[in-house]
PDB file of N, CA and C in Angstrom:
ATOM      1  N   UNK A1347     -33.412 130.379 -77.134  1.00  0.00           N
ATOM      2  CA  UNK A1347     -32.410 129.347 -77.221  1.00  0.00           C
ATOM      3  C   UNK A1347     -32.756 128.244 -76.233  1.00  0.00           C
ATOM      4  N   UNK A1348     -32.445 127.206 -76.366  1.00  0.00           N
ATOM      5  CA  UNK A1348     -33.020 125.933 -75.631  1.00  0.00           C
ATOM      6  C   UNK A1348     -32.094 126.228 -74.548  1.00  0.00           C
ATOM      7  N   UNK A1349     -32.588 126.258 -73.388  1.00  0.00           N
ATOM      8  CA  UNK A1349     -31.628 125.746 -72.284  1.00  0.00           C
ATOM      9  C   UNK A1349     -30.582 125.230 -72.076  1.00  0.00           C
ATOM     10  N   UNK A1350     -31.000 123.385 -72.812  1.00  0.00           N
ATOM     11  CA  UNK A1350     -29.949 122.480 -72.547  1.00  0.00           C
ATOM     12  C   UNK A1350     -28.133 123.175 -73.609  1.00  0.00           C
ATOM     13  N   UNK A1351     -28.609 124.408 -74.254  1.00  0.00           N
ATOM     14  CA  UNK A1351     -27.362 124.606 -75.037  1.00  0.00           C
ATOM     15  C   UNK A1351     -26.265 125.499 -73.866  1.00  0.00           C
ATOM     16  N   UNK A1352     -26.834 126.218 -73.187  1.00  0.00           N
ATOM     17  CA  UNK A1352     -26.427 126.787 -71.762  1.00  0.00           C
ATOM     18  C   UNK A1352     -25.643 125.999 -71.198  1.00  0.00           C
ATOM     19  N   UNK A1353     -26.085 125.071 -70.427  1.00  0.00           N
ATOM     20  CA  UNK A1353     -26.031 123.588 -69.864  1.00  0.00           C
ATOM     21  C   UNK A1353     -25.026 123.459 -70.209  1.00  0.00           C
ATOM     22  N   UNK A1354     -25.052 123.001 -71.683  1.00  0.00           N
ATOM     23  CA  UNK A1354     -23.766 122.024 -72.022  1.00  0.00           C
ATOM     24  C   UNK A1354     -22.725 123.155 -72.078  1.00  0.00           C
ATOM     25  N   UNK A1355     -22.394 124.037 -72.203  1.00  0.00           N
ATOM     26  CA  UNK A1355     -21.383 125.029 -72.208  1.00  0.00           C
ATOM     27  C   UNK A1355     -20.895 124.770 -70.637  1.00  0.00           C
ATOM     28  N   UNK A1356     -21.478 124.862 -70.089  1.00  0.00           N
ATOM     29  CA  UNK A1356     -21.502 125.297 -68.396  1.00  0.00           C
ATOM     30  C   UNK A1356     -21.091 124.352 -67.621  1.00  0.00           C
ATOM     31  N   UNK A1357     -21.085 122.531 -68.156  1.00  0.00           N
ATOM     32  CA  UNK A1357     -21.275 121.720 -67.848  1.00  0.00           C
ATOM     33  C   UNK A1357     -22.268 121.285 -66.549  1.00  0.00           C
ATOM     34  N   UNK A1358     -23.462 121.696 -67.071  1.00  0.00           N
ATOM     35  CA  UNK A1358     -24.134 122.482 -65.450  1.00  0.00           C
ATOM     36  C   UNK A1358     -25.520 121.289 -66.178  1.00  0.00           C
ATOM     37  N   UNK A1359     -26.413 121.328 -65.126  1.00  0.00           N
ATOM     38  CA  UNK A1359     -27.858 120.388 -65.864  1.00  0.00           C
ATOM     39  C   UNK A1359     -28.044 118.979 -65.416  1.00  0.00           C
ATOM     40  N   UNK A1360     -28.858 118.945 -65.731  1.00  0.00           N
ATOM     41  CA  UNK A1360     -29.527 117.147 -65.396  1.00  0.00           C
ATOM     42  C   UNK A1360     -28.514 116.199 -66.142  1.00  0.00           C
ATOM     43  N   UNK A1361     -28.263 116.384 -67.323  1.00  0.00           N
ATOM     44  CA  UNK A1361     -27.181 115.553 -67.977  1.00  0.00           C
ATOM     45  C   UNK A1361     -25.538 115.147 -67.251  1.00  0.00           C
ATOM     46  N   UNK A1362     -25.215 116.612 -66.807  1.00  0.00           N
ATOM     47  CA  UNK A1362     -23.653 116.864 -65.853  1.00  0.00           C
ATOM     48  C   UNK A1362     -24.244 116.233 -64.489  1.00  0.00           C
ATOM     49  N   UNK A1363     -25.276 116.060 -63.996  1.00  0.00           N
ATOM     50  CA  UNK A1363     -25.507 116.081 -62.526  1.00  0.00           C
ATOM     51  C   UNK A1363     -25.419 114.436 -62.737  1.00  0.00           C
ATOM     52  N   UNK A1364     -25.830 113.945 -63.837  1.00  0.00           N
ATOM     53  CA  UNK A1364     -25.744 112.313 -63.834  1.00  0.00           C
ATOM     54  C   UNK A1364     -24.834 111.739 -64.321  1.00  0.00           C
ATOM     55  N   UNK A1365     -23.639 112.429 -64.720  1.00  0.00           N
ATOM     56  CA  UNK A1365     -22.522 111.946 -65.281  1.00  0.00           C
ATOM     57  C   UNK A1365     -22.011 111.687 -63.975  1.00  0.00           C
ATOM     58  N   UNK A1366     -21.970 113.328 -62.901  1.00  0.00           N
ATOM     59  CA  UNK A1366     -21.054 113.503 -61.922  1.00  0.00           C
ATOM     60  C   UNK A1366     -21.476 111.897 -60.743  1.00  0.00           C
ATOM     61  N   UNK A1367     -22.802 111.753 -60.825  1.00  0.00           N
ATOM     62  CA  UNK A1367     -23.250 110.672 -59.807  1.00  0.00           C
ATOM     63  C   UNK A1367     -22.859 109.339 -60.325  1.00  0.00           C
ATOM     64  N   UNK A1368     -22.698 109.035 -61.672  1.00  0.00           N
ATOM     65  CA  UNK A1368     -22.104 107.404 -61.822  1.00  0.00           C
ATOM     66  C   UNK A1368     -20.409 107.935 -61.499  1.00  0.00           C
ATOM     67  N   UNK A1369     -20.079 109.039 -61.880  1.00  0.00           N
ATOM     68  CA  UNK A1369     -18.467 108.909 -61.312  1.00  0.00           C
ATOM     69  C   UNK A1369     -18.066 108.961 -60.630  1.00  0.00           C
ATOM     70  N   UNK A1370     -19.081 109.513 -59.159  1.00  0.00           N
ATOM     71  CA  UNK A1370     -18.864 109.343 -57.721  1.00  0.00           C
ATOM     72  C   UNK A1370     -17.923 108.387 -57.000  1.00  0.00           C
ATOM     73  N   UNK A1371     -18.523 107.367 -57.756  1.00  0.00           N
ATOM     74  CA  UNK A1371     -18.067 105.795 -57.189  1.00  0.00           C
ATOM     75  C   UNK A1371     -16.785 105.671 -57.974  1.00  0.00           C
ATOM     76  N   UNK A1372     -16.048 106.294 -58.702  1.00  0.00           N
ATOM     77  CA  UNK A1372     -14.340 105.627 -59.198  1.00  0.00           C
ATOM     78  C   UNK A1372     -13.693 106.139 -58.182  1.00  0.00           C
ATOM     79  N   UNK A1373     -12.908 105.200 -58.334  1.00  0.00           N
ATOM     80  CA  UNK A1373     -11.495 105.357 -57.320  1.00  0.00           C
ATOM     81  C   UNK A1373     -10.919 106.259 -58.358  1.00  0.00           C
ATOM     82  N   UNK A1374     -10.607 106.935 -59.356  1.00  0.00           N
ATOM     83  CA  UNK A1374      -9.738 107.491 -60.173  1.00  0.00           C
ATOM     84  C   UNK A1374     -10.609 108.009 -61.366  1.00  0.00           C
ATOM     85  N   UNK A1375     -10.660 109.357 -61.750  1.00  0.00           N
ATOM     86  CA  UNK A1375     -11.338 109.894 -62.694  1.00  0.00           C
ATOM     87  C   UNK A1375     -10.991 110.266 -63.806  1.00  0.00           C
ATOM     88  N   UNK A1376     -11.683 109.636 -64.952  1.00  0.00           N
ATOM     89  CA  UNK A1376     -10.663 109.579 -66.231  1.00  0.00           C
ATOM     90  C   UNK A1376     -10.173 111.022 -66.170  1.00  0.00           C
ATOM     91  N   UNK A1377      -9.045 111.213 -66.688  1.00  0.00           N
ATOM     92  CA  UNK A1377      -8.151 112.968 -66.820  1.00  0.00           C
ATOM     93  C   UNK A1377      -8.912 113.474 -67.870  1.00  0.00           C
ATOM     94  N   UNK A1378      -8.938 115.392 -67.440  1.00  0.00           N
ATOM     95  CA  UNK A1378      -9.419 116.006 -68.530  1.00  0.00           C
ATOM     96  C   UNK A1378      -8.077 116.702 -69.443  1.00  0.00           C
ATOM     97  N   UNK A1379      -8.270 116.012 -70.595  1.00  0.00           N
ATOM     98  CA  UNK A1379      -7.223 116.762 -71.764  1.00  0.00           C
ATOM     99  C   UNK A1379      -7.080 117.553 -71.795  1.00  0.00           C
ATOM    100  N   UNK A1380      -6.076 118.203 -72.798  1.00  0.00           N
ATOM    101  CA  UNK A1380      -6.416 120.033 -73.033  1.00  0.00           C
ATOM    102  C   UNK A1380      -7.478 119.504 -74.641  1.00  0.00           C
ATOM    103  N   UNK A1381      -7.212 118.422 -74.962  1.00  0.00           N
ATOM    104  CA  UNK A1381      -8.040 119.035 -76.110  1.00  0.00           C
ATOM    105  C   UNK A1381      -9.331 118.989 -75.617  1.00  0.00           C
ATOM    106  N   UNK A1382     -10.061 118.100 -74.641  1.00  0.00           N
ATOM    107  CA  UNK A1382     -11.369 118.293 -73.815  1.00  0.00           C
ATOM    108  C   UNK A1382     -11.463 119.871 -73.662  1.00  0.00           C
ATOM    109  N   UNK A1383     -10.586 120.609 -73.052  1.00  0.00           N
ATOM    110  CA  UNK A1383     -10.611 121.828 -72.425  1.00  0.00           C
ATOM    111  C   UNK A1383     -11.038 122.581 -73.837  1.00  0.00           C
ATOM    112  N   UNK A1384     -10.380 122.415 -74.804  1.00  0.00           N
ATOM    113  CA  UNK A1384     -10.429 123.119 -75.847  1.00  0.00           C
ATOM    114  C   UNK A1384     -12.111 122.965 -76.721  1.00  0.00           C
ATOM    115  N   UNK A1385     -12.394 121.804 -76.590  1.00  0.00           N
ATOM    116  CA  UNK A1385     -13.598 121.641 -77.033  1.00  0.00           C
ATOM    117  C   UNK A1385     -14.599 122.322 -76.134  1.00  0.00           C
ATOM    118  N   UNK A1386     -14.608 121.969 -75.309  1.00  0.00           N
ATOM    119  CA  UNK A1386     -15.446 122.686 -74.032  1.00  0.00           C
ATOM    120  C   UNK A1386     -15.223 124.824 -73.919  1.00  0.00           C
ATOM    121  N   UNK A1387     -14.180 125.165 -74.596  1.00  0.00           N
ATOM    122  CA  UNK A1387     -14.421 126.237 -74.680  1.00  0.00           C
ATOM    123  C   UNK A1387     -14.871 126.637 -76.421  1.00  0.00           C
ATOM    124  N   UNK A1388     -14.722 125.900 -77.256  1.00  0.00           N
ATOM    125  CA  UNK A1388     -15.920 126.113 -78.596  1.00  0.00           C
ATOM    126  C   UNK A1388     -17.127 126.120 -78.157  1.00  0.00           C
ATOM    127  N   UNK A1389     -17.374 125.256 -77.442  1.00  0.00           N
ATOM    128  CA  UNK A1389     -18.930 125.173 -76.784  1.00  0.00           C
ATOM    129  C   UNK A1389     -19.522 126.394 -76.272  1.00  0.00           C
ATOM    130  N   UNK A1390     -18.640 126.774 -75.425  1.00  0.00           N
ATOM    131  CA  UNK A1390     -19.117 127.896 -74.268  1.00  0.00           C
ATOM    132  C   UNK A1390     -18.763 129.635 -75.419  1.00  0.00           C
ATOM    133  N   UNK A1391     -18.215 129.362 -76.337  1.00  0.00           N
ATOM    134  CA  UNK A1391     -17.979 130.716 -77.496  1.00  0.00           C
ATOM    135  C   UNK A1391     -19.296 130.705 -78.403  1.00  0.00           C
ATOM    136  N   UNK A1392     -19.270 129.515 -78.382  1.00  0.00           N
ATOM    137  CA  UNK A1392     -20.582 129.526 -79.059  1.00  0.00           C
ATOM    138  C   UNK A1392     -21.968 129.807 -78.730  1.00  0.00           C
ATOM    139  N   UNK A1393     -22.102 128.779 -77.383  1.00  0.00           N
ATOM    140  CA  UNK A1393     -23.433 130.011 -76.404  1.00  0.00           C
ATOM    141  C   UNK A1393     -23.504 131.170 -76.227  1.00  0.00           C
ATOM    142  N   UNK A1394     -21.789 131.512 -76.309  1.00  0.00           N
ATOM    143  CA  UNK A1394     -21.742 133.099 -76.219  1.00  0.00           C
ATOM    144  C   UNK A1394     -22.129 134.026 -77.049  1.00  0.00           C
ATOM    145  N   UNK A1395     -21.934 133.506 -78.514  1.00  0.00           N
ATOM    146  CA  UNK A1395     -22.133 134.409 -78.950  1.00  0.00           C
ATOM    147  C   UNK A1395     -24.162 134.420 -79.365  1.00  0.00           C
ATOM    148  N   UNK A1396     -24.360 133.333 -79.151  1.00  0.00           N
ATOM    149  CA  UNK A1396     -25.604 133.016 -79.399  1.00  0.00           C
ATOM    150  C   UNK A1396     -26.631 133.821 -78.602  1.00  0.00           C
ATOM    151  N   UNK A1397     -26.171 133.693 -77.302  1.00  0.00           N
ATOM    152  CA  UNK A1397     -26.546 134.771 -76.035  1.00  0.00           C
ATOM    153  C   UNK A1397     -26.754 136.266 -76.420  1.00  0.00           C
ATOM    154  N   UNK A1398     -25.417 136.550 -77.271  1.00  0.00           N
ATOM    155  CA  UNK A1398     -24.909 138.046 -77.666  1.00  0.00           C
ATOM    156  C   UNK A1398     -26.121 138.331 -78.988  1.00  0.00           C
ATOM    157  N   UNK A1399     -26.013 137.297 -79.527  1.00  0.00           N
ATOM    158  CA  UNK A1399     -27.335 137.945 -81.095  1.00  0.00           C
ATOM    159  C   UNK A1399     -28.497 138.138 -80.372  1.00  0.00           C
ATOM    160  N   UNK A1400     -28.848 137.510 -78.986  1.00  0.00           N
ATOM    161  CA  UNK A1400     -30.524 136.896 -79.059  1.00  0.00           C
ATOM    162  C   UNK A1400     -30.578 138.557 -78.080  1.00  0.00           C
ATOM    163  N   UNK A1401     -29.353 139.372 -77.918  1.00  0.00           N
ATOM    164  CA  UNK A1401     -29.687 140.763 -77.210  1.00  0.00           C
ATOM    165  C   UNK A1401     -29.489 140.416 -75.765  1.00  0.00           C
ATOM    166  N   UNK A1402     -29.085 139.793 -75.222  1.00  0.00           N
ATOM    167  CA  UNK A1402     -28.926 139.161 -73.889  1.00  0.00           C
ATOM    168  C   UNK A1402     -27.658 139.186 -73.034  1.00  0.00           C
ATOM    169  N   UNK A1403     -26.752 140.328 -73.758  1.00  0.00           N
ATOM    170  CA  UNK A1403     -25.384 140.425 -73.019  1.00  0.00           C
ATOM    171  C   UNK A1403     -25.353 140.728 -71.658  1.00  0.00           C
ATOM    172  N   UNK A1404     -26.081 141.300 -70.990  1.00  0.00           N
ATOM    173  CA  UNK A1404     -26.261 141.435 -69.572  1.00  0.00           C
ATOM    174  C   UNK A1404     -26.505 140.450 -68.480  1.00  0.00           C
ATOM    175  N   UNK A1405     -27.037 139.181 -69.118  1.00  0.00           N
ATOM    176  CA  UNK A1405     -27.388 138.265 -68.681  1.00  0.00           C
ATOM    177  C   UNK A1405     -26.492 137.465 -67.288  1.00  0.00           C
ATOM    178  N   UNK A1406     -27.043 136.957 -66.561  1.00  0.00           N
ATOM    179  CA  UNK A1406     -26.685 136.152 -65.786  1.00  0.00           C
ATOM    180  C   UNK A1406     -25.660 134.889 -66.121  1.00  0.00           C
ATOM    181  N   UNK A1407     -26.772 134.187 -67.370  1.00  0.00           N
ATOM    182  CA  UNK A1407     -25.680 133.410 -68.096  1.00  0.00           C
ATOM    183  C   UNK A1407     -24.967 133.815 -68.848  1.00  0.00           C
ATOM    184  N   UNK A1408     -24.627 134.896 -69.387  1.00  0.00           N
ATOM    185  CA  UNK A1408     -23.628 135.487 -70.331  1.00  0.00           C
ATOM    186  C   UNK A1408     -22.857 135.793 -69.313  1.00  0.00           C
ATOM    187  N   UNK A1409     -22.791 136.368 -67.511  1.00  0.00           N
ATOM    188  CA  UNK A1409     -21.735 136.239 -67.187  1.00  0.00           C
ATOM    189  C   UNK A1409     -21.064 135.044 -66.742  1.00  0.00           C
ATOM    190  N   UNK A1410     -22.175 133.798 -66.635  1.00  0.00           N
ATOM    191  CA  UNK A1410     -21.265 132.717 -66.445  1.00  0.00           C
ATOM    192  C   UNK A1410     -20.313 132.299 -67.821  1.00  0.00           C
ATOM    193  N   UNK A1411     -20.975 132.421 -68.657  1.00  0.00           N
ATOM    194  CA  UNK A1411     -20.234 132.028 -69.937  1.00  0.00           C
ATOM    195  C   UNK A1411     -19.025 132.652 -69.880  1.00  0.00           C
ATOM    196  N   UNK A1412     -19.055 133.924 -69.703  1.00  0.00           N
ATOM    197  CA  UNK A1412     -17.636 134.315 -70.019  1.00  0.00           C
ATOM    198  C   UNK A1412     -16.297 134.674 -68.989  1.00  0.00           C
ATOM    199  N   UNK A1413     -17.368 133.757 -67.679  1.00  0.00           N
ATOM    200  CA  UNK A1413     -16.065 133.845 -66.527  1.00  0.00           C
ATOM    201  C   UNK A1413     -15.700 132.429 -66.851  1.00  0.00           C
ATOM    202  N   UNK A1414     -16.239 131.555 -67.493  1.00  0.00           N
ATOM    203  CA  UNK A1414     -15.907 130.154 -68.088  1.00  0.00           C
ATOM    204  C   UNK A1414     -14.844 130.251 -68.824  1.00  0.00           C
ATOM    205  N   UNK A1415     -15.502 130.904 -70.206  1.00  0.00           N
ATOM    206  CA  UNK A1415     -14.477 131.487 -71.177  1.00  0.00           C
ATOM    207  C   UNK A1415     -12.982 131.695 -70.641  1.00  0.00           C
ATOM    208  N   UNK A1416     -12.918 132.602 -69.636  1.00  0.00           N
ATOM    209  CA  UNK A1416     -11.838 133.337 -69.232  1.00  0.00           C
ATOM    210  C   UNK A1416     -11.137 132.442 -68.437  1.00  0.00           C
ATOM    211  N   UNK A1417     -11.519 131.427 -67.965  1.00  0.00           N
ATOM    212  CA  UNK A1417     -10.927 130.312 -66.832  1.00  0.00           C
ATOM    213  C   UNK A1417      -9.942 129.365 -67.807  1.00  0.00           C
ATOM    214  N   UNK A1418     -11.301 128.692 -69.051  1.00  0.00           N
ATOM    215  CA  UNK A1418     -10.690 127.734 -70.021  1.00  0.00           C
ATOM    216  C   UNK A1418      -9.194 128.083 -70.568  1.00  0.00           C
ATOM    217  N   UNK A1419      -9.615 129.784 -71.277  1.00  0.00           N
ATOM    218  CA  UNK A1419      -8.677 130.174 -72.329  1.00  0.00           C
ATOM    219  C   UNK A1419      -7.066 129.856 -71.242  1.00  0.00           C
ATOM    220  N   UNK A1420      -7.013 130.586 -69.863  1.00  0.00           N
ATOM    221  CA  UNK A1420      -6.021 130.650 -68.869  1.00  0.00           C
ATOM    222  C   UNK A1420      -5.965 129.619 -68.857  1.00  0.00           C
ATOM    223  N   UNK A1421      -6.373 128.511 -68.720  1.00  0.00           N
ATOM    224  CA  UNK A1421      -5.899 126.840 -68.528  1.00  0.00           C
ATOM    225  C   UNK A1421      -4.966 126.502 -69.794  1.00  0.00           C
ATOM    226  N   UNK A1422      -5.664 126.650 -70.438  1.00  0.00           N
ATOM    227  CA  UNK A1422      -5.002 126.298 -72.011  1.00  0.00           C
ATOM    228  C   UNK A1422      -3.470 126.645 -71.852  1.00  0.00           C
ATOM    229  N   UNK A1423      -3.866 128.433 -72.183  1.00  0.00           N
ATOM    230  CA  UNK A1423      -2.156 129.214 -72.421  1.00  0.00           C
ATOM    231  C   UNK A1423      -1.159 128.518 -70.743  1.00  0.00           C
ATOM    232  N   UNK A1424      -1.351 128.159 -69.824  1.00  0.00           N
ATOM    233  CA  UNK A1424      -0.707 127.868 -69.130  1.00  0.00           C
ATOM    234  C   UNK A1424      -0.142 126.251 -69.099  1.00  0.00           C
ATOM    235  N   UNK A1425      -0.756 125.943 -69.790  1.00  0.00           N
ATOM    236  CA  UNK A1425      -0.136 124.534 -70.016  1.00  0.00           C
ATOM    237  C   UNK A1425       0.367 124.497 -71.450  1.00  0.00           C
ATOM    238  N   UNK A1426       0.760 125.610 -72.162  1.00  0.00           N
ATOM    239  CA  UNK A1426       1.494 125.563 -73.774  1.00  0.00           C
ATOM    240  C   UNK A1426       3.277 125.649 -72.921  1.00  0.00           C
ATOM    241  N   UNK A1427       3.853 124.326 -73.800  1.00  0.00           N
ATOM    242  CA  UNK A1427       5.442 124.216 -73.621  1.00  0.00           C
ATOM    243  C   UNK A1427       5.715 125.432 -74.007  1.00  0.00           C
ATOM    244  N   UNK A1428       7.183 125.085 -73.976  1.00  0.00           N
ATOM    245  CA  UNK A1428       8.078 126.520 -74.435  1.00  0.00           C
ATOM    246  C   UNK A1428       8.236 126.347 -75.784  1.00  0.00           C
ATOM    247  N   UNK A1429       8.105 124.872 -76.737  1.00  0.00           N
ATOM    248  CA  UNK A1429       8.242 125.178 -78.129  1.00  0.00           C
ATOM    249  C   UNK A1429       6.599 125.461 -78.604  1.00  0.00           C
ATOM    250  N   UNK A1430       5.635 126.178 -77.726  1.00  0.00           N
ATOM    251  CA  UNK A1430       4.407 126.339 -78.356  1.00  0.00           C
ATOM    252  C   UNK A1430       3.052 125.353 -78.591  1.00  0.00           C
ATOM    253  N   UNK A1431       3.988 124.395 -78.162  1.00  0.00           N
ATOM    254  CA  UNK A1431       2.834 123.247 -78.819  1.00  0.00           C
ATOM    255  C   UNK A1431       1.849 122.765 -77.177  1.00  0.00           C
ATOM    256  N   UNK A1432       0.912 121.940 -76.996  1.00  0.00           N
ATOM    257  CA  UNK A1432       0.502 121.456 -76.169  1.00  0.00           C
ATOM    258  C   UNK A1432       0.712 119.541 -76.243  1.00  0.00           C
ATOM    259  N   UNK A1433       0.618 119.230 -74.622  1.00  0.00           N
ATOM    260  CA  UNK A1433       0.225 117.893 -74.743  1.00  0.00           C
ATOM    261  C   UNK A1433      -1.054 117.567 -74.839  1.00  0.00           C
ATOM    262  N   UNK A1434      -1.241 116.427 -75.055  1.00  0.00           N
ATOM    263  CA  UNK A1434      -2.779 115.774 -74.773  1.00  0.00           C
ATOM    264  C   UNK A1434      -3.362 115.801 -73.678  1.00  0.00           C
ATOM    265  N   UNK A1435      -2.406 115.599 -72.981  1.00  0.00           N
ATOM    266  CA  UNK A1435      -2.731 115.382 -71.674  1.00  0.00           C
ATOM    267  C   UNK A1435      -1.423 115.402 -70.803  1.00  0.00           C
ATOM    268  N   UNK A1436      -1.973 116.129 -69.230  1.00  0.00           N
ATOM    269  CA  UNK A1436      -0.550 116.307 -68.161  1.00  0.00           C
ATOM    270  C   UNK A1436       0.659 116.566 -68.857  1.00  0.00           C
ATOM    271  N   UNK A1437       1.681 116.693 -68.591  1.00  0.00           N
ATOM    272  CA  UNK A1437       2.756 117.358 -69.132  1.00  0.00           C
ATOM    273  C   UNK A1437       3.422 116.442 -70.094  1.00  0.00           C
ATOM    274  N   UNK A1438       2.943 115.198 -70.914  1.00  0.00           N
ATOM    275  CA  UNK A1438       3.432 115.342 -72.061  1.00  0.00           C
ATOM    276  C   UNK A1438       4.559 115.588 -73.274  1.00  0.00           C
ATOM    277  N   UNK A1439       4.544 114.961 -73.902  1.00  0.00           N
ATOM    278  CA  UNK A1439       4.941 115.591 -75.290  1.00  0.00           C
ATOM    279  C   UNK A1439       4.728 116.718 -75.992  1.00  0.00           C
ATOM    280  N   UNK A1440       4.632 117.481 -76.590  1.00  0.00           N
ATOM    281  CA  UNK A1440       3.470 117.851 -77.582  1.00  0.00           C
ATOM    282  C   UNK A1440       2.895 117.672 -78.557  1.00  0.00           C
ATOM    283  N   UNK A1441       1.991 117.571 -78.422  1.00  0.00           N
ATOM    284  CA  UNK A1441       1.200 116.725 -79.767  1.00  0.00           C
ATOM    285  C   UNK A1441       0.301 117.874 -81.030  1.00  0.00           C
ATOM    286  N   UNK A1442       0.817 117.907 -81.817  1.00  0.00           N
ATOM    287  CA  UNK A1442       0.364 118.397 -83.157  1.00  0.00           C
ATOM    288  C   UNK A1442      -0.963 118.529 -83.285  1.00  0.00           C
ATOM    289  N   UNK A1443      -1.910 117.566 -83.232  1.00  0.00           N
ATOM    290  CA  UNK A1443      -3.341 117.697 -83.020  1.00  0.00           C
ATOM    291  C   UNK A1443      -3.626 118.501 -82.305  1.00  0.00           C
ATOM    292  N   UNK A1444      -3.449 118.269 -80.853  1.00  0.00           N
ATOM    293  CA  UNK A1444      -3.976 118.841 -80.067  1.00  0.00           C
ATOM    294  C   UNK A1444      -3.755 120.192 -79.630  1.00  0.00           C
ATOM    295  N   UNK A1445      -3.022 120.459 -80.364  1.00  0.00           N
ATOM    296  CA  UNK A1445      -1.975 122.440 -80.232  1.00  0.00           C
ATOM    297  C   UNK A1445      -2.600 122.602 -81.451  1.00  0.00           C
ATOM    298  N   UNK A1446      -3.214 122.029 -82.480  1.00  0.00           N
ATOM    299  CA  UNK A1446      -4.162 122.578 -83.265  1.00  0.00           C
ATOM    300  C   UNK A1446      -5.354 122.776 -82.939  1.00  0.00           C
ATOM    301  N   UNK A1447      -5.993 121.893 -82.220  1.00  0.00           N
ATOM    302  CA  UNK A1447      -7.306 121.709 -81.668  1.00  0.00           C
ATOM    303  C   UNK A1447      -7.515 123.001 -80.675  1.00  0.00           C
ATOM    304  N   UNK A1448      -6.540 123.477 -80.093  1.00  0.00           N
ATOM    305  CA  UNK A1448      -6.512 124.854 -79.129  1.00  0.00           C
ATOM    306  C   UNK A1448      -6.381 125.929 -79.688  1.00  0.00           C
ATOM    307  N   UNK A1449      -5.458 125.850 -80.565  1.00  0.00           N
ATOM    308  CA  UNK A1449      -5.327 126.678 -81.606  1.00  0.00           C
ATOM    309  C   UNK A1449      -6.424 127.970 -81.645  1.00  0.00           C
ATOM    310  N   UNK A1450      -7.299 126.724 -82.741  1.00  0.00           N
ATOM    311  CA  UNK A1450      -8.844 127.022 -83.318  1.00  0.00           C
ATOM    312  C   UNK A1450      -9.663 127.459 -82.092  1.00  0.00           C
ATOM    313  N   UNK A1451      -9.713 126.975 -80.941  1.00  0.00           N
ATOM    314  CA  UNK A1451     -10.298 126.900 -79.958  1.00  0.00           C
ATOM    315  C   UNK A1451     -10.302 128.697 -79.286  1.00  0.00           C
ATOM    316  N   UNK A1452      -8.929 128.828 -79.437  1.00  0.00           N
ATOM    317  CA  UNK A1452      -8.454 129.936 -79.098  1.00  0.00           C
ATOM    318  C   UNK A1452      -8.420 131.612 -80.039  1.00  0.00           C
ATOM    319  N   UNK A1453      -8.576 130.857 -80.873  1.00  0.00           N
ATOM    320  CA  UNK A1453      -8.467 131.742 -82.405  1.00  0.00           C
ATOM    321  C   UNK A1453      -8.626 132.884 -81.976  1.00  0.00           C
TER     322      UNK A1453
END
């Protein structure tokens, strides 16, 4: 499996290391959504399981993946209102999309 697919799960790599250095310099960092959160854990299910076919469950990165996994999913369920749904972002409304987008995420 290519590396950079690791990476992007992990947000870890030459790509994250140069995002993090132009954002150094804001006074204010754009907010991460839940549906960001939610996408970012398709990502990291998906290395996972990719990890898991290639025979590699023991792995180093299979345990980062799935202490990731386990961080995201807890972010998520802790920011679902009491009618179920999520906001987009910070406490919110809830927005229909995006309590779908976790949904799936979460499946």
């Amino acid at each position: 499996m290519p590396r950079w697919l690791i990476e992007e799960a992990l947000e870890a790599g030459p790509r994250w290391r140069a995002i993090d250095d132009r954002m150094s310099g804001w006074r204010v960092a754009p907010p991460r959504t839940n549906a960001d959160t939610a996408a970012t854990l398709i990502g990291c299910l998906y290395a996972a399981n990719y990890v898991r076919a290639r025979g590699d469950s023991s792995s180093a990165d299979m345990t980062q993946l799935s202490d990731r996994i386990a961080g995201l999913a807890a972010q998520l369920l802790a920011a679902q209102h009491d009618d179920g749904g999520l906001a987009w972002c910070g406490n919110g409304p809830s927005d229909a999309w995006t309590t779908a987008h976790v949904a799936w995420a979460l499946g």
